[in-house]
mmCIF file of C-alpha atoms in Angstrom:
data_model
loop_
_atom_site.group_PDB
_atom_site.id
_atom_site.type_symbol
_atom_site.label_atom_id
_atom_site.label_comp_id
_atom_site.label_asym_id
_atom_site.label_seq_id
_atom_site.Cartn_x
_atom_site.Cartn_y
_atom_site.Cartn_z
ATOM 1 C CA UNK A 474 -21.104 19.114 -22.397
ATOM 2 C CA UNK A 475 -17.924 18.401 -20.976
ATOM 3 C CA UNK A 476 -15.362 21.203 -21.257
ATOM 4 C CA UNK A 477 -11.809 21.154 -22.476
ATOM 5 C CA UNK A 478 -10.306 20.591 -19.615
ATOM 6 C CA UNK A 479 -12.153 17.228 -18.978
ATOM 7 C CA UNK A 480 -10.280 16.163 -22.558
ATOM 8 C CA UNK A 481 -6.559 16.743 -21.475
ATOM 9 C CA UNK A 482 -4.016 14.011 -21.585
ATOM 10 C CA UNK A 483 0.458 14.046 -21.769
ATOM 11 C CA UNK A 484 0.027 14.731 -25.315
ATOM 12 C CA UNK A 485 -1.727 17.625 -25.039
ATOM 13 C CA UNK A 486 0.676 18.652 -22.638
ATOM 14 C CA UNK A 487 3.535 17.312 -24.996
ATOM 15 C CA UNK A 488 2.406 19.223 -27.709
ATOM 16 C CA UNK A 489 1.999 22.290 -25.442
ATOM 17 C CA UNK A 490 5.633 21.843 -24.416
ATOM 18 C CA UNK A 491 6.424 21.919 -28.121
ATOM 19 C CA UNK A 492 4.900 24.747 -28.819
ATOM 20 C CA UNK A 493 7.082 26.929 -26.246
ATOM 21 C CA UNK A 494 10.472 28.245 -26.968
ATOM 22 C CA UNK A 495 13.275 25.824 -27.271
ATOM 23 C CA UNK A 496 14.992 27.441 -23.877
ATOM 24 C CA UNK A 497 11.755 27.193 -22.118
ATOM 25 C CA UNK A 498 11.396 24.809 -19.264
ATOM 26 C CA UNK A 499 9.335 21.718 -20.152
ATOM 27 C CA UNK A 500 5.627 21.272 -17.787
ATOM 28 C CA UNK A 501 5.141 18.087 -16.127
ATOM 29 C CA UNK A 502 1.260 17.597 -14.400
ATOM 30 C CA UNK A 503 1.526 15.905 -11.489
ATOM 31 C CA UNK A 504 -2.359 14.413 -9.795
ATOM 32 C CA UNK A 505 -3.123 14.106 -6.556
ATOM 33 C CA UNK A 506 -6.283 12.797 -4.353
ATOM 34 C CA UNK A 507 -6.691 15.736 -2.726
ATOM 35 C CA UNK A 508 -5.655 19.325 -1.651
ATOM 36 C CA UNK A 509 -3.759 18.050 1.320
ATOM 37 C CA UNK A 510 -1.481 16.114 -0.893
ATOM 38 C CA UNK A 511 0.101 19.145 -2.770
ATOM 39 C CA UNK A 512 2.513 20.140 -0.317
ATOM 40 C CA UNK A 513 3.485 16.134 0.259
ATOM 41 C CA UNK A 514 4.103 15.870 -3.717
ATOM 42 C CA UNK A 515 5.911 18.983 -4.092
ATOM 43 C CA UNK A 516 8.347 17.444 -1.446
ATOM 44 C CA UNK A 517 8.708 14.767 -3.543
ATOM 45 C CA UNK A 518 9.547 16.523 -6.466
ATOM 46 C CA UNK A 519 10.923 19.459 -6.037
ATOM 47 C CA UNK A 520 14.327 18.238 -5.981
ATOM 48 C CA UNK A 521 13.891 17.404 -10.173
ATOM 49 C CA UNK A 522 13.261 20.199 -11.125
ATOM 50 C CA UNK A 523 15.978 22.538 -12.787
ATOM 51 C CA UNK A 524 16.267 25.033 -15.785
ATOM 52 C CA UNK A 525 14.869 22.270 -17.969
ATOM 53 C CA UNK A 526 11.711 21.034 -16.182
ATOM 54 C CA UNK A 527 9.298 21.877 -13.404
ATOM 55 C CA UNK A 528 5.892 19.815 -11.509
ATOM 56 C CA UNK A 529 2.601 21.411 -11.553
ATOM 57 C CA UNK A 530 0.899 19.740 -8.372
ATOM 58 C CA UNK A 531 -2.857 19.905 -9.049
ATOM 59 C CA UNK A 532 -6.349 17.841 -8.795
ATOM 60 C CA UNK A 533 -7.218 16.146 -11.313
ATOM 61 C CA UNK A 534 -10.511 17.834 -12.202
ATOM 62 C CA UNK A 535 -10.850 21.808 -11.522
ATOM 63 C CA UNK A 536 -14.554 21.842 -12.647
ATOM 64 C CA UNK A 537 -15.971 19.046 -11.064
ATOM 65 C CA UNK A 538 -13.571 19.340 -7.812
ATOM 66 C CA UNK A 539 -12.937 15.623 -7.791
ATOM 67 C CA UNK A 540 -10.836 13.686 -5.806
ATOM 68 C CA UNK A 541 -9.629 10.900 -4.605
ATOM 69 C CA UNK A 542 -7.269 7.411 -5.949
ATOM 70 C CA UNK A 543 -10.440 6.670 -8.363
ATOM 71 C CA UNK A 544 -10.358 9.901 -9.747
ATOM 72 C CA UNK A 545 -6.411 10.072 -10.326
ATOM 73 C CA UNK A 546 -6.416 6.484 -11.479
ATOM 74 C CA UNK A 547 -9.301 7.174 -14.326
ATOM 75 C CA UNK A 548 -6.328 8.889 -16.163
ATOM 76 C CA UNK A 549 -4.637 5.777 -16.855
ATOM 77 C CA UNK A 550 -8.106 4.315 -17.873
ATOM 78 C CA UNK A 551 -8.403 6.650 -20.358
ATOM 79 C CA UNK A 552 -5.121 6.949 -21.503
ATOM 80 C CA UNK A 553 -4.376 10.225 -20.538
ATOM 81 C CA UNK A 554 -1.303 9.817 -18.072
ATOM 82 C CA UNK A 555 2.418 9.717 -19.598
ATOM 83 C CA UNK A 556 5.679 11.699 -19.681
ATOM 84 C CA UNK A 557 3.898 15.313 -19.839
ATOM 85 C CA UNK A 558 1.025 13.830 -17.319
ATOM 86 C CA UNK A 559 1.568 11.481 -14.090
ATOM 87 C CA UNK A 560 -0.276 10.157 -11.100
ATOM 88 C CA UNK A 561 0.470 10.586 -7.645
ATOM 89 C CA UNK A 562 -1.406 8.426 -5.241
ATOM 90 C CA UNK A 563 -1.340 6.988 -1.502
ATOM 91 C CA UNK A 564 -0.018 3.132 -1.632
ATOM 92 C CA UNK A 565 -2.909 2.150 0.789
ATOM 93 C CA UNK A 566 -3.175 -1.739 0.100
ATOM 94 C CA UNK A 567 -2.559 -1.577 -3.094
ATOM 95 C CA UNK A 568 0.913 -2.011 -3.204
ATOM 96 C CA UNK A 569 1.696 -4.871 -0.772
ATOM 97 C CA UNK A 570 -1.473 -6.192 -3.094
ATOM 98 C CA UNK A 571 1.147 -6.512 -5.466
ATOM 99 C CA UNK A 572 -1.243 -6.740 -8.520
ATOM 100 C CA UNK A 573 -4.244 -9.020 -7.063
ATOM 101 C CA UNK A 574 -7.295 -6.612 -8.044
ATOM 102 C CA UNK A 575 -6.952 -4.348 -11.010
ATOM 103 C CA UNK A 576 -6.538 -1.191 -9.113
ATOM 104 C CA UNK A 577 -3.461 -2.544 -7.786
ATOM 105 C CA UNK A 578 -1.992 -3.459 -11.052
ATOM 106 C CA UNK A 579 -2.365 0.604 -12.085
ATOM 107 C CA UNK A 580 -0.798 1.759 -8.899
ATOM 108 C CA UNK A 581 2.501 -1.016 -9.486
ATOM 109 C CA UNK A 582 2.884 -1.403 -12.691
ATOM 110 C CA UNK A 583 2.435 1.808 -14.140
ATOM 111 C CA UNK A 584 5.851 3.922 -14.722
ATOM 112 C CA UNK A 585 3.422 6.979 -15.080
ATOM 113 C CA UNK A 586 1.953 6.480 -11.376
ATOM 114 C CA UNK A 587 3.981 7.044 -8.163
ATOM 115 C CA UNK A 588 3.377 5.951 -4.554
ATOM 116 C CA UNK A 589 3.761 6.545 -1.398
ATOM 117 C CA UNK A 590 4.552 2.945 -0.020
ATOM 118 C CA UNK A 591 3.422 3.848 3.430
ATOM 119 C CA UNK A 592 -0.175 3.337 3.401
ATOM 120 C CA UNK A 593 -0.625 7.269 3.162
ATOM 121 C CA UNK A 594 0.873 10.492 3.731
ATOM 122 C CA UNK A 595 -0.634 10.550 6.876
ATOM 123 C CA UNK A 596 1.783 7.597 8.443
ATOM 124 C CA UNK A 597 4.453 9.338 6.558
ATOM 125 C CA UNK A 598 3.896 12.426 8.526
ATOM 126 C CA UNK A 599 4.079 10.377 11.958
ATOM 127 C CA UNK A 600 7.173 9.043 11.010
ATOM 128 C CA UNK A 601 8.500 8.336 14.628
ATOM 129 C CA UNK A 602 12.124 9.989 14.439
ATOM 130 C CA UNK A 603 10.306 13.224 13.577
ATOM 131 C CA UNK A 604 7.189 13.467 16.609
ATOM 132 C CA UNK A 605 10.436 14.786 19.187
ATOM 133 C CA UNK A 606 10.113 17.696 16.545
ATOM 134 C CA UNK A 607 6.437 18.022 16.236
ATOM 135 C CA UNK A 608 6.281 18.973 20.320
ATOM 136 C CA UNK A 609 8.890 20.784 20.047
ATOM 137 C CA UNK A 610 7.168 23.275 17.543
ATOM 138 C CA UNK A 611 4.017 22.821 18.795
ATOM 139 C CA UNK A 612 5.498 23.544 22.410
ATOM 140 C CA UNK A 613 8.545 25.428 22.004
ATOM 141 C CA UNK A 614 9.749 23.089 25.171
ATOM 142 C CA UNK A 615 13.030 20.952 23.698
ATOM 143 C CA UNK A 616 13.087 18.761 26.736
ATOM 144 C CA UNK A 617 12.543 14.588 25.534
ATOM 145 C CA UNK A 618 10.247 13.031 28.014
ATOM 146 C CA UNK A 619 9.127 10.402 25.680
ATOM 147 C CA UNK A 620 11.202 7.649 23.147
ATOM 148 C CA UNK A 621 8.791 7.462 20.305
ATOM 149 C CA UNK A 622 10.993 5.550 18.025
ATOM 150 C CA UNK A 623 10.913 2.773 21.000
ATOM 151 C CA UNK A 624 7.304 3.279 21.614
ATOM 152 C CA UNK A 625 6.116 3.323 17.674
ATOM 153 C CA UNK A 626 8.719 0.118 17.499
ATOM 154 C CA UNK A 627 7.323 -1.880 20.453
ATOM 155 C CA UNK A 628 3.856 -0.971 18.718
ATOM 156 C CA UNK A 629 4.801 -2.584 15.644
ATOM 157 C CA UNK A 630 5.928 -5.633 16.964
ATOM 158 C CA UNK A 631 2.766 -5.724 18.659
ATOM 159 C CA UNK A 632 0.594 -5.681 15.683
ATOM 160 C CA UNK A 633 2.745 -7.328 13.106
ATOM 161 C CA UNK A 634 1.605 -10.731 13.239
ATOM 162 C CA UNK A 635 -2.206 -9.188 13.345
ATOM 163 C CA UNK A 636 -1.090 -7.171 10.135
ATOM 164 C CA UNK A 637 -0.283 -9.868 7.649
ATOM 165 C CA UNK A 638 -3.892 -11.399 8.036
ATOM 166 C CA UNK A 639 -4.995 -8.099 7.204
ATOM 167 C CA UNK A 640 -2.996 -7.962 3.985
ATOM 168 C CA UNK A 641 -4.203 -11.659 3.277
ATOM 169 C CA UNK A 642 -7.666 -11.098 3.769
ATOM 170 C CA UNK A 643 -7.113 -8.602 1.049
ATOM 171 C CA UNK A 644 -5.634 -10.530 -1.124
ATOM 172 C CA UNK A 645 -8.338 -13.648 -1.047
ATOM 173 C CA UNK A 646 -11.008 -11.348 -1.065
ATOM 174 C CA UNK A 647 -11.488 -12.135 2.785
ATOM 175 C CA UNK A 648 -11.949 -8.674 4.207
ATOM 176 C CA UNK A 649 -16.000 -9.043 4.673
ATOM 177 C CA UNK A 650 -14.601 -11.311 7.850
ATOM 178 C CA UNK A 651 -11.901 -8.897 9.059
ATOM 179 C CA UNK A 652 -11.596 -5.618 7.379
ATOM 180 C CA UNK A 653 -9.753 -2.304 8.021
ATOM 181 C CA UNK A 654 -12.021 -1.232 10.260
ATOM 182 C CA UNK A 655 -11.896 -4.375 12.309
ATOM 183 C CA UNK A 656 -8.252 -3.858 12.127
ATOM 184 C CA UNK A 657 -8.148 0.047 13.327
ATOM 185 C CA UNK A 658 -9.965 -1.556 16.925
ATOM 186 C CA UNK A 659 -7.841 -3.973 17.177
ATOM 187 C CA UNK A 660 -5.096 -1.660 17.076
ATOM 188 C CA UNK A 661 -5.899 0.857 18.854
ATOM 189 C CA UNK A 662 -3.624 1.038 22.391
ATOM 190 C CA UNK A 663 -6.351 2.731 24.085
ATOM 191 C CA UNK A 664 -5.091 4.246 27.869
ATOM 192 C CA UNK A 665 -1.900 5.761 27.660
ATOM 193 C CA UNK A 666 0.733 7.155 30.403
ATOM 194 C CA UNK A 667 3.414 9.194 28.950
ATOM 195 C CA UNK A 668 6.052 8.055 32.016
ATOM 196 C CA UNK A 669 4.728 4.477 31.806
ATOM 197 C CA UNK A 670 3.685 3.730 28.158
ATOM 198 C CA UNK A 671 4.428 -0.304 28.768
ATOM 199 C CA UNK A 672 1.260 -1.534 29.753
ATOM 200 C CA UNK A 673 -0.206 0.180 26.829
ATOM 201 C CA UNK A 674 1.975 -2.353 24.563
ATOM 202 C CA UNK A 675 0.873 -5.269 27.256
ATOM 203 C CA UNK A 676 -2.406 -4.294 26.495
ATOM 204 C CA UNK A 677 -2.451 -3.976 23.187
ATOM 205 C CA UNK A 678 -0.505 -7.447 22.375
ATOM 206 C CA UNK A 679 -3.385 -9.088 24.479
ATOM 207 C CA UNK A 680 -5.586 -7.771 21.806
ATOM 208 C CA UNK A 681 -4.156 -8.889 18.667
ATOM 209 C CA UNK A 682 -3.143 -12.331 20.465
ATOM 210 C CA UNK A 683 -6.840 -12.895 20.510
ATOM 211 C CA UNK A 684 -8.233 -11.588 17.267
ATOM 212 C CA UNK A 685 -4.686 -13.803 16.003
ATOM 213 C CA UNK A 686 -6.389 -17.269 17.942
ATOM 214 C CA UNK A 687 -9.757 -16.468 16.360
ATOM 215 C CA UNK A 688 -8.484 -16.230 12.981
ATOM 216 C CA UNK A 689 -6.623 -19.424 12.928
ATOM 217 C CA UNK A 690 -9.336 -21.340 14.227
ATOM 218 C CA UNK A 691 -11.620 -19.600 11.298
ATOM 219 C CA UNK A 692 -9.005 -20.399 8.559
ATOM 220 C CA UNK A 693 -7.054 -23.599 10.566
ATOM 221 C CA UNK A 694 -5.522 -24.536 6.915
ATOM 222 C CA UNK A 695 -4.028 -20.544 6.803
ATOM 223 C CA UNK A 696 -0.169 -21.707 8.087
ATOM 224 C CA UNK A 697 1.470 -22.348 4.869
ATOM 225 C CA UNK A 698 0.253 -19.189 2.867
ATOM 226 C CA UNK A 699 0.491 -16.990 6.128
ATOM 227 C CA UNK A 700 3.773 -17.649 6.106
ATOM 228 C CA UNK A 701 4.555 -17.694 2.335
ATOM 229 C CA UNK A 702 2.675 -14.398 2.392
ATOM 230 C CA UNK A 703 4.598 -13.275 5.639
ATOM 231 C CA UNK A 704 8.047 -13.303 3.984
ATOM 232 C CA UNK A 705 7.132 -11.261 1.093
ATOM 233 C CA UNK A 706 5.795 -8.507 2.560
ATOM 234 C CA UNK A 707 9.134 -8.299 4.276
ATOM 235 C CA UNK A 708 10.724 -8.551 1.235
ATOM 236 C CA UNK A 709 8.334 -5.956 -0.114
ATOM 237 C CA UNK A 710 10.444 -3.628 2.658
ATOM 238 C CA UNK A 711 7.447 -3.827 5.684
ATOM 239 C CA UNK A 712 9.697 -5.055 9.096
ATOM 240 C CA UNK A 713 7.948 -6.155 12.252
ATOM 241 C CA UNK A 714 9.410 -2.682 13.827
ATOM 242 C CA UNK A 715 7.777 -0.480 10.775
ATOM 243 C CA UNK A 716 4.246 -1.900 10.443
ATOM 244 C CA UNK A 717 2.769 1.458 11.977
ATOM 245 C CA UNK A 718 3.934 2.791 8.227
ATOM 246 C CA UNK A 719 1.537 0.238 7.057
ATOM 247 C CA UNK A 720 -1.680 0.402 8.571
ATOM 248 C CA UNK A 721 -4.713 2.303 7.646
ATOM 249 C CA UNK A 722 -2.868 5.582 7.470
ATOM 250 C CA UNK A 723 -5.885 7.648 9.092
ATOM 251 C CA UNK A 724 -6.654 5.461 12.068
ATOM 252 C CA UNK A 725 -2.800 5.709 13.265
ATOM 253 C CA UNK A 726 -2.962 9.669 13.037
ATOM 254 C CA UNK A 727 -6.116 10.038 14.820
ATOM 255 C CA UNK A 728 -6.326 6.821 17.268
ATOM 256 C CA UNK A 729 -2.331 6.459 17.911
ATOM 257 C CA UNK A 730 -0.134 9.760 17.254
ATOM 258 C CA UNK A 731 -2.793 12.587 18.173
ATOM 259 C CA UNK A 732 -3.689 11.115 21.861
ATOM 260 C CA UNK A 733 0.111 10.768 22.462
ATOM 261 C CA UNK A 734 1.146 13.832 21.371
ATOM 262 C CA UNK A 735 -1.344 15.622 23.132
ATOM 263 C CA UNK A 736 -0.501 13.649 26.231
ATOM 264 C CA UNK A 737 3.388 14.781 25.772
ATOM 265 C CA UNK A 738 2.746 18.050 24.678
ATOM 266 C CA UNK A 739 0.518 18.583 27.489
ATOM 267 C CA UNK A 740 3.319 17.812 30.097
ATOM 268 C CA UNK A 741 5.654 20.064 27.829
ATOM 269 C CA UNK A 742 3.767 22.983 28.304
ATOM 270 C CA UNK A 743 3.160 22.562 31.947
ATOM 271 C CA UNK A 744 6.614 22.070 32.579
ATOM 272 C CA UNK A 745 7.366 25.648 30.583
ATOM 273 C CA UNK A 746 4.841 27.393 32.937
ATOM 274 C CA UNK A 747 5.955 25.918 35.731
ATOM 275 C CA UNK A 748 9.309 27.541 34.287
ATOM 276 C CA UNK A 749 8.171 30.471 33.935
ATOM 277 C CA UNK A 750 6.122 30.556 36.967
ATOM 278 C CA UNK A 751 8.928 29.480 39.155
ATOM 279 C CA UNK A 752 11.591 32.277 37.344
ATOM 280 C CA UNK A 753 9.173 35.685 36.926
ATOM 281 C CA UNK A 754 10.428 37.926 39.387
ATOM 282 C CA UNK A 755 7.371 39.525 39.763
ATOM 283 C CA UNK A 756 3.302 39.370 39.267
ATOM 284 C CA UNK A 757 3.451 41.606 36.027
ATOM 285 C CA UNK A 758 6.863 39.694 34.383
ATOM 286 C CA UNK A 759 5.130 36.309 35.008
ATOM 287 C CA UNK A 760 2.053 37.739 33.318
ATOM 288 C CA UNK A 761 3.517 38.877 30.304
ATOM 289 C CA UNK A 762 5.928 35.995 29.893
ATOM 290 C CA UNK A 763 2.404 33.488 30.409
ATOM 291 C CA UNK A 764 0.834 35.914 27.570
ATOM 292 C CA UNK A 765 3.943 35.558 25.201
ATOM 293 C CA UNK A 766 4.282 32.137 25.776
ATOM 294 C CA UNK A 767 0.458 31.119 25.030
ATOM 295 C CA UNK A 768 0.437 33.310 22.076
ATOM 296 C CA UNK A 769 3.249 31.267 20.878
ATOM 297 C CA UNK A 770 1.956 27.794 21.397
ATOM 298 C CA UNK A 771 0.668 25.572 18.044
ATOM 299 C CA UNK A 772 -2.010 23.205 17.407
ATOM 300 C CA UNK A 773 -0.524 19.664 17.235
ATOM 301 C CA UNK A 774 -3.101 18.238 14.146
ATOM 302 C CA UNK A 775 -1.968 21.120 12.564
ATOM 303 C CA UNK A 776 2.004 20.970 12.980
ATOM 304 C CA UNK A 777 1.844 17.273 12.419
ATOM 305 C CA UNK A 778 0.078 17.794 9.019
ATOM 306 C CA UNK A 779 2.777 20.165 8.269
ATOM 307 C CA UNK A 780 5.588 17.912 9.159
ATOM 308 C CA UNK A 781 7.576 16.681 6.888
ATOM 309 C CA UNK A 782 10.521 14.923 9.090
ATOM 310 C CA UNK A 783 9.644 11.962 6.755
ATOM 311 C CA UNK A 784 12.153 13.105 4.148
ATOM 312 C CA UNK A 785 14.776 11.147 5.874
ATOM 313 C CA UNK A 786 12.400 8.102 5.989
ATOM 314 C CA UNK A 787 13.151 4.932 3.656
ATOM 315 C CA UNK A 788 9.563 4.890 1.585
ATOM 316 C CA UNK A 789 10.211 8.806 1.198
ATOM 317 C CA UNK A 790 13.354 8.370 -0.656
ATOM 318 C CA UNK A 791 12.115 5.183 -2.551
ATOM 319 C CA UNK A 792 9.320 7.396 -4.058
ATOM 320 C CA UNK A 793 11.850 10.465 -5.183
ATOM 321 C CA UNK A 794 14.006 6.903 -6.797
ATOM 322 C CA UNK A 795 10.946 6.051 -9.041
ATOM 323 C CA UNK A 796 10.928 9.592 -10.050
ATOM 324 C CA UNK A 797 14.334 9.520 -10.887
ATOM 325 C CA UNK A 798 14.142 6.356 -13.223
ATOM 326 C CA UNK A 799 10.825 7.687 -14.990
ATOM 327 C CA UNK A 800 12.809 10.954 -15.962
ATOM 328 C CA UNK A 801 16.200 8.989 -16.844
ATOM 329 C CA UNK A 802 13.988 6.820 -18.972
ATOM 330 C CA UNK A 803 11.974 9.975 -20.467
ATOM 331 C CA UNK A 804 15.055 11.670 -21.490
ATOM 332 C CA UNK A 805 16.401 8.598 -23.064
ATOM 333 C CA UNK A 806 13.187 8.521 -24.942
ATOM 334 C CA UNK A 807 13.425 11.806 -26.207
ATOM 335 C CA UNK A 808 16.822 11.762 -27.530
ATOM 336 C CA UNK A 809 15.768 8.640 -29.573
#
């Protein structure tokens, strides 16, 4: 028997908020995929809430401990979702889909459920003006030995072309002949020098250039909606220099951002015990500075998880903007 909990929907929720005193503040459920998303929502929303609202960040199921998009999504299946009740998701695909399978049609059409537009939180949290900041924490060394903004650019350009296949095999139903996964390889820069990061970009350009030449000879009459297809995506807001934002959001944290910042951070902390090596006036100072400093060090999956540099980011403040209208237009319909 399912329990009562299974059975909740915004009116329940509405009619709970009725129910409470006139001067108390009015609860808004907010679902997520997963229990690493909470803290990434609660960014998001935070900033609405005041004496007359607040967000309760949860999972959508606290018996059955489901989770992910499918289990969000089944809200607006059922009906459940509205002003007391929304849906938080990842965009993946689904959003530069712009409505061409009927998952994407919940995730942009609905004004009850919110996106990331980065593929995930993941590329959100390696938003490249914020990485200088993740070393820094996890190293407590502020020196900059590496541009990741130029890197994470250059490695954009790189795959761009390489990325709007991927979006149209999506679209046509194509992906059994090059899917995400095929993608991830592709994309992957492999070797990596932090004081020489160019032939890593050389390298990687070689690869798309070929998986590029064998999928116009597969699809030789592909120009014209390549191209059609090419120019709305960048009207959708994804730029040549942005496409890491884009990809599967996973594969960039893991295969891209992790190996470099362990590279850099590696070089940070041997340049801060070489500092402190070089500085100790004696065997026991230089021991106990070594200690202090090691104690103090962080692990870099863990800082980057809990980075959240991407509040200055574009797709981060479009998100909080949808908010913004779906409250605007739930006041209005309350007054009414």
């Amino acid at each position: 028997m399912k329990g009562l909990k299974d059975h909740l929907n915004s009116r329940y929720f509405e009619a709970a908020n009725q129910m409470t005193s006139k001067k108390a503040r009015r609860r808004i459920v907010a679902y997520v995929e997963s229990y690493d998303d909470i803290y990434f929502w609660r960014t998001v929303l935070s900033r609405f809430e005041d004496d007359k609202r607040y967000f309760e960040v949860m999972l959508p199921s606290h018996q059955r401990l489901e989770r992910g998009k499918k289990s969000v999504l089944m809200n607006f299946i059922e009906g459940r979702i509205g002003e007391d009740m929304i849906a938080c998701v990842d965009a993946d695909y689904d959003y530069l889909l712009q409505g061409a399978t009927p998952q994407s049609r919940k995730v942009v059409e609905s004004p009850y459920v919110f996106h990331t537009y980065a593929y995930a939180i993941e590329n959100l949290q390696c938003y490249a003006p914020s990485l200088h900041d993740v070393c820094v924490a996890v190293t407590l060394n502020d020196h900059r030995i590496f541009d990741f903004t130029d890197y994470l650019t250059q490695y954009s350009e790189a795959i761009f072309p390489l990325f709007i296949w991927s979006v149209w095999a999506y679209r046509t139903g194509n992906h059994n002949k090059f899917s995400l996964s095929d993608m991830a390889r592709v994309i992957d820069p492999g070797g990596f020098n932090v004081f020489d990061p160019q032939p890593s970009i050389d390298h990687l350009r070689q690869k798309v250039n070929r998986k590029v030449r064998q999928l116009q000879t597969e699809f030789p009459d592909n120009k014209e909606p390549y191209l059609r297809l090419k120019a709305e995506i960048k009207e959708l807001g994804v730029t040549p220099q942005t496409t890491y934002l884009y990809v599967q959001g996973h594969s960039l944290f893991d295969n891209v951002i992790v190996p470099i910042l362990n590279k850099v951070c590696n070089r940070l902390r041997l340049e801060r015990q070489d500092e402190i090596a070089r500085t100790a006036r004696h065997h026991t100072q230089r021991k106990n500075e070594m200690s202090c400093y090691e104690h103090s060090l962080q692990d870099i999956r863990q800082m980057l998880k809990k980075n959240n540099g991407y509040m200055q980011a574009e797709q981060f403040r479009r998100v909080q903007s949808d908010v913004e209208q779906f409250l605007t237009t739930a006041r209005k319909s309350q007054e009414t």
